[in-house]
Coordinates of C-alpha atoms in Angstrom, one line a residue:
X1 CA 0.1 -22.1 9.6
X2 CA -1.9 -22.4 12.8
X3 CA -5.2 -23.9 11.9
X4 CA -8.0 -21.3 11.9
X5 CA -11.6 -22.3 12.4
X6 CA -13.6 -20.2 9.9
X7 CA -17.2 -19.1 10.4
X8 CA -19.6 -16.8 8.5
X9 CA -19.0 -13.1 8.5
X10 CA -19.7 -11.4 11.9
X11 CA -18.8 -7.8 10.9
X12 CA -20.5 -7.0 7.6
X13 CA -19.6 -3.2 7.8
X14 CA -15.9 -3.9 8.2
X15 CA -16.1 -6.9 5.9
X16 CA -17.6 -4.8 3.1
X17 CA -15.1 -2.0 3.7
X18 CA -12.3 -4.5 3.1
X19 CA -14.0 -6.0 0.1
X20 CA -14.7 -2.7 -1.6
X21 CA -11.4 -0.8 -1.0
X22 CA -7.7 -1.2 -1.6
X23 CA -6.1 0.7 1.3
X24 CA -6.4 3.4 3.8
X25 CA -5.6 6.9 2.7
X26 CA -3.0 7.1 5.5
X27 CA -1.0 4.1 4.2
X28 CA -0.5 5.8 0.9
X29 CA 0.2 9.3 2.2
X30 CA 2.9 8.6 4.8
X31 CA 5.2 6.4 2.8
X32 CA 4.6 3.0 4.6
X33 CA 5.4 1.3 1.3
X34 CA 8.8 2.6 0.0
X35 CA 8.9 3.9 -3.6
X36 CA 11.2 1.1 -4.6
X37 CA 10.7 -2.4 -6.0
X38 CA 13.8 -4.1 -4.5
X39 CA 16.2 -3.4 -1.7
X40 CA 19.9 -3.1 -2.3
X41 CA 22.5 -2.9 0.4
X42 CA 24.0 0.3 -1.1
X43 CA 20.8 2.2 -1.2
X44 CA 20.2 5.2 1.1
X45 CA 16.9 3.7 2.2
X46 CA 18.6 0.4 3.3
X47 CA 21.6 2.2 4.9
X48 CA 19.3 4.4 7.0
X49 CA 17.2 1.4 7.9
X50 CA 20.1 -0.6 9.2
X51 CA 21.7 2.4 11.0
X52 CA 18.4 3.0 12.8
X53 CA 18.3 -0.6 14.1
X54 CA 16.1 -2.0 11.2
X55 CA 13.6 0.8 11.6
X56 CA 12.4 3.1 8.8
X57 CA 11.2 6.4 10.1
X58 CA 9.1 8.9 8.0
X59 CA 7.6 12.2 9.0
X60 CA 5.0 14.0 6.8
X61 CA 2.3 16.6 7.3
X62 CA -0.1 13.7 7.6
X63 CA 1.7 12.0 10.4
X64 CA 4.7 10.1 11.7
X65 CA 5.4 6.4 11.0
X66 CA 7.9 3.8 12.0
X67 CA 8.2 0.6 10.0
X68 CA 10.1 -2.1 11.9
X69 CA 11.7 -5.4 10.9
X70 CA 11.5 -5.1 7.1
X71 CA 11.3 -2.4 4.4
X72 CA 8.0 -2.7 2.7
X73 CA 8.1 -1.8 -1.0
X74 CA 5.7 -1.1 -3.8
X75 CA 6.0 -4.8 -4.6
X76 CA 4.4 -5.6 -1.2
X77 CA 1.7 -3.0 -1.9
X78 CA 1.1 -4.5 -5.3
X79 CA 0.7 -8.0 -3.7
X80 CA -1.8 -6.8 -1.2
X81 CA -3.7 -5.0 -3.9
X82 CA -3.7 -8.1 -6.1
X83 CA -5.0 -10.2 -3.2
X84 CA -7.9 -7.8 -2.7
X85 CA -8.6 -7.9 -6.5
X86 CA -8.3 -11.6 -7.1
X87 CA -9.4 -13.3 -3.8
X88 CA -11.6 -16.2 -4.5
X89 CA -13.1 -16.6 -1.1
X90 CA -13.3 -14.6 2.2
X91 CA -14.4 -15.5 5.7
X92 CA -14.2 -14.3 9.2
X93 CA -12.5 -16.4 11.9
X94 CA -14.0 -17.1 15.3
X95 CA -11.8 -14.4 16.7
X96 CA -13.3 -11.9 14.2
X97 CA -10.3 -11.6 11.9
X98 CA -10.8 -11.4 8.1
X99 CA -9.2 -14.2 6.1
X100 CA -8.8 -14.0 2.3
X101 CA -8.1 -17.0 0.1
X102 CA -6.4 -16.6 -3.3
X103 CA -4.5 -18.4 -6.0
X104 CA -0.7 -17.9 -6.0
X105 CA -0.8 -18.4 -9.8
X106 CA -3.4 -15.7 -10.3
X107 CA -1.6 -13.3 -8.0
X108 CA 1.7 -13.6 -9.9
X109 CA -0.2 -13.4 -13.2
X110 CA -2.0 -10.3 -12.1
X111 CA 1.4 -8.7 -11.1
X112 CA 2.7 -9.4 -14.6
X113 CA 5.6 -11.5 -13.5
X114 CA 7.6 -13.5 -16.0
X115 CA 6.8 -16.7 -14.0
X116 CA 3.4 -17.3 -12.4
X117 CA 4.5 -20.4 -10.5
X118 CA 7.2 -19.0 -8.2
X119 CA 5.4 -19.7 -4.9
X120 CA 8.7 -19.6 -3.0
X121 CA 9.1 -15.9 -3.9
X122 CA 5.4 -15.2 -3.0
X123 CA 5.7 -16.9 0.3
X124 CA 8.8 -14.9 1.2
X125 CA 7.0 -11.6 0.4
X126 CA 3.9 -12.6 2.4
X127 CA 6.2 -13.5 5.3
X128 CA 7.9 -10.0 5.1
X129 CA 4.5 -8.4 5.3
X130 CA 3.5 -10.6 8.2
X131 CA 6.7 -9.9 10.2
X132 CA 6.7 -6.1 9.7
X133 CA 5.5 -3.9 12.5
X134 CA 4.0 -0.4 11.9
X135 CA 3.7 2.4 14.4
X136 CA 1.8 5.4 13.3
X137 CA 0.9 8.7 15.0
X138 CA -1.5 11.1 13.2
X139 CA -1.8 14.9 13.5
X140 CA -4.4 14.5 16.3
X141 CA -2.0 12.5 18.4
X142 CA -3.9 9.2 17.8
X143 CA -1.5 6.3 17.9
X144 CA -1.7 2.9 16.2
X145 CA 0.6 -0.1 16.5
X146 CA 0.0 -3.1 14.3
X147 CA 1.2 -5.8 11.9
X148 CA -0.9 -6.1 8.7
X149 CA -1.2 -9.9 8.8
X150 CA -0.6 -12.4 11.6
X151 CA -0.8 -15.7 9.8
X152 CA -1.0 -17.2 6.4
X153 CA -0.2 -20.3 4.4
X154 CA -1.8 -22.8 2.1
X155 CA -5.2 -24.3 2.7
X156 CA -5.5 -27.8 1.2
X157 CA -9.2 -27.8 1.9
X158 CA -9.7 -24.8 -0.4
X159 CA -6.7 -25.5 -2.6
X160 CA -5.5 -21.9 -2.2
X161 CA -3.3 -19.5 -0.2
X162 CA -4.8 -17.7 2.7
X163 CA -3.8 -14.7 4.7
X164 CA -5.4 -13.5 7.9
X165 CA -5.4 -9.8 8.8
X166 CA -4.6 -8.8 12.4
X167 CA -7.1 -7.2 14.8
X168 CA -4.8 -4.2 15.0
X169 CA -4.8 -3.6 11.3
X170 CA -8.6 -4.2 11.0
X171 CA -9.2 -1.6 13.8
X172 CA -6.9 0.8 12.0
X173 CA -8.5 0.2 8.6
X174 CA -12.0 0.7 10.1
X175 CA -11.0 4.0 11.7
X176 CA -9.5 5.5 8.5
X177 CA -10.8 7.0 5.3
X178 CA -10.2 4.3 2.6
X179 CA -9.7 4.4 -1.1
X180 CA -10.9 2.1 -3.9
X181 CA -8.8 2.2 -7.1
X182 CA -9.6 -1.3 -8.2
X183 CA -10.8 -0.2 -11.7
X184 CA -7.4 1.4 -12.3
X185 CA -5.3 -1.5 -10.8
X186 CA -4.4 -3.3 -14.0
X187 CA -3.2 0.0 -15.5
X188 CA -1.3 0.8 -12.4
X189 CA 0.4 -2.6 -12.4
X190 CA 1.6 -1.9 -16.0
X191 CA 3.6 1.2 -14.7
X192 CA 7.1 -0.2 -14.4
X193 CA 8.7 2.4 -12.1
X194 CA 7.9 1.9 -8.4
X195 CA 8.4 5.6 -7.5
X196 CA 5.9 6.5 -10.2
X197 CA 3.5 3.9 -8.8
X198 CA 3.8 5.4 -5.4
X199 CA 3.1 8.9 -6.7
X200 CA 0.0 7.8 -8.6
X201 CA -1.2 6.0 -5.5
X202 CA -0.7 9.1 -3.4
X203 CA -2.9 11.1 -5.8
X204 CA -5.6 8.4 -5.7
X205 CA -6.1 9.3 -2.0
X206 CA -7.4 12.7 -2.8
X207 CA -11.2 13.2 -3.2
X208 CA -10.8 16.5 -5.0
X209 CA -8.4 18.1 -7.5
X210 CA -5.1 19.0 -5.9
X211 CA -1.7 20.6 -6.6
X212 CA 1.5 19.8 -4.8
X213 CA 5.2 20.7 -5.4
X214 CA 8.0 18.3 -6.3
X215 CA 9.8 17.9 -3.0
X216 CA 6.7 17.9 -0.7
X217 CA 5.4 15.1 -2.9
X218 CA 8.7 13.1 -2.6
X219 CA 8.6 13.5 1.2
X220 CA 5.1 12.2 1.3
X221 CA 5.9 9.0 -0.5
X222 CA 9.1 8.4 1.6
X223 CA 11.5 9.2 -1.2
X224 CA 15.0 10.1 0.2
X225 CA 15.8 13.8 -0.6
X226 CA 19.3 14.9 -1.1
X227 CA 21.1 16.6 -4.1
X228 CA 21.9 13.3 -5.8
X229 CA 18.5 11.6 -5.3
X230 CA 16.6 14.7 -6.2
X231 CA 18.5 15.0 -9.5
X232 CA 17.6 11.4 -10.3
X233 CA 14.0 12.0 -9.3
X234 CA 13.6 15.0 -11.6
X235 CA 14.8 12.9 -14.5
X236 CA 12.5 10.1 -13.5
X237 CA 9.5 12.4 -13.4
X238 CA 10.2 14.0 -16.7
X239 CA 10.7 10.5 -18.3
X240 CA 7.2 9.4 -17.1
X241 CA 5.1 12.4 -18.0
X242 CA 2.8 10.2 -20.1
X243 CA 2.3 7.7 -17.3
X244 CA 1.2 10.5 -15.0
X245 CA -1.1 12.0 -17.6
X246 CA -2.8 8.6 -18.1
X247 CA -4.0 8.9 -14.5
X248 CA -5.1 12.5 -14.5
X249 CA -1.8 14.0 -13.3
X250 CA -0.3 16.9 -15.2
X251 CA 3.3 17.9 -14.4
X252 CA 4.9 21.2 -15.3
X253 CA 8.1 20.2 -17.0
X254 CA 10.0 23.3 -15.6
X255 CA 8.8 23.7 -12.0
X256 CA 7.7 20.0 -11.6
X257 CA 4.4 21.2 -10.0
X258 CA 1.9 18.3 -10.0
X259 CA -1.7 18.9 -10.7
X260 CA -4.2 16.1 -10.2
X261 CA -7.7 16.0 -11.6
X262 CA -9.6 13.3 -9.7
X263 CA -10.6 10.2 -11.8
X264 CA -14.3 9.2 -11.6
X265 CA -13.2 5.6 -11.2
X266 CA -11.6 6.4 -7.8
X267 CA -13.9 6.3 -4.7
X268 CA -13.5 6.9 -1.0
X269 CA -15.2 5.6 2.1
X270 CA -15.4 7.8 5.1
X271 CA -15.8 6.1 8.5
X272 CA -18.7 7.0 10.8
X273 CA -16.4 8.9 13.2
X274 CA -15.3 11.4 10.4
X275 CA -17.4 14.0 8.6
X276 CA -15.4 14.2 5.4
X277 CA -12.1 13.3 3.7
X278 CA -9.4 15.9 4.3
X279 CA -7.6 16.6 1.1

């Protein structure tokens, strides 16, 4: 990793936003992180990705996104969440980028992995996050182009891993409504199905009670919709009714209409340039 000279925090507002939130509402509403845990060559998501020149394209009512280079999954989202939750040290570089230091062991333990010492696996996932480019255009024609991180590695001085967030991602983060679900994170990590995790995260982005139908919800999380996948998804939803209920989400078994009652443990931060969170 290119050596970064670290200084004290220069941007307390942005720094505090990072420290006190998990993600932007946008990231969890437009399917940037696919509702899968691993990528198989035979999957529709992977085939479409390869056919499009290693680009994953998603269009929802909240905006359009292109994910280039890699397919980011719920595993990558879990890792980022775990880093925010367990980071032991944080600083701002001279360039103004936020750096987070964390234990590889604690991250893997937090994720509930069978082994907490597989740093090779962790480094690979961190590299996939670093080398993935995201292009996003919202409903107001605002456009963003960024990678989430631009460097990372192991700091012998602090005896821990470190990742540095890009200026592009920090600008994006600061411009968006953000969501804090840290109090629910351990329970969320215990949910084994990645699509169910993605659905729960989607509902966390809402500041008020909300209802949404089955197919619009799948489109929002980037779930491929065709007769075969929809059949599997219906079964998946019905098999996980208790998981949804644990997070304030009621599902009508017949119509598969989702109704979310906002949890008091979930909070949102609205940037200065926005008046309120759009549900």
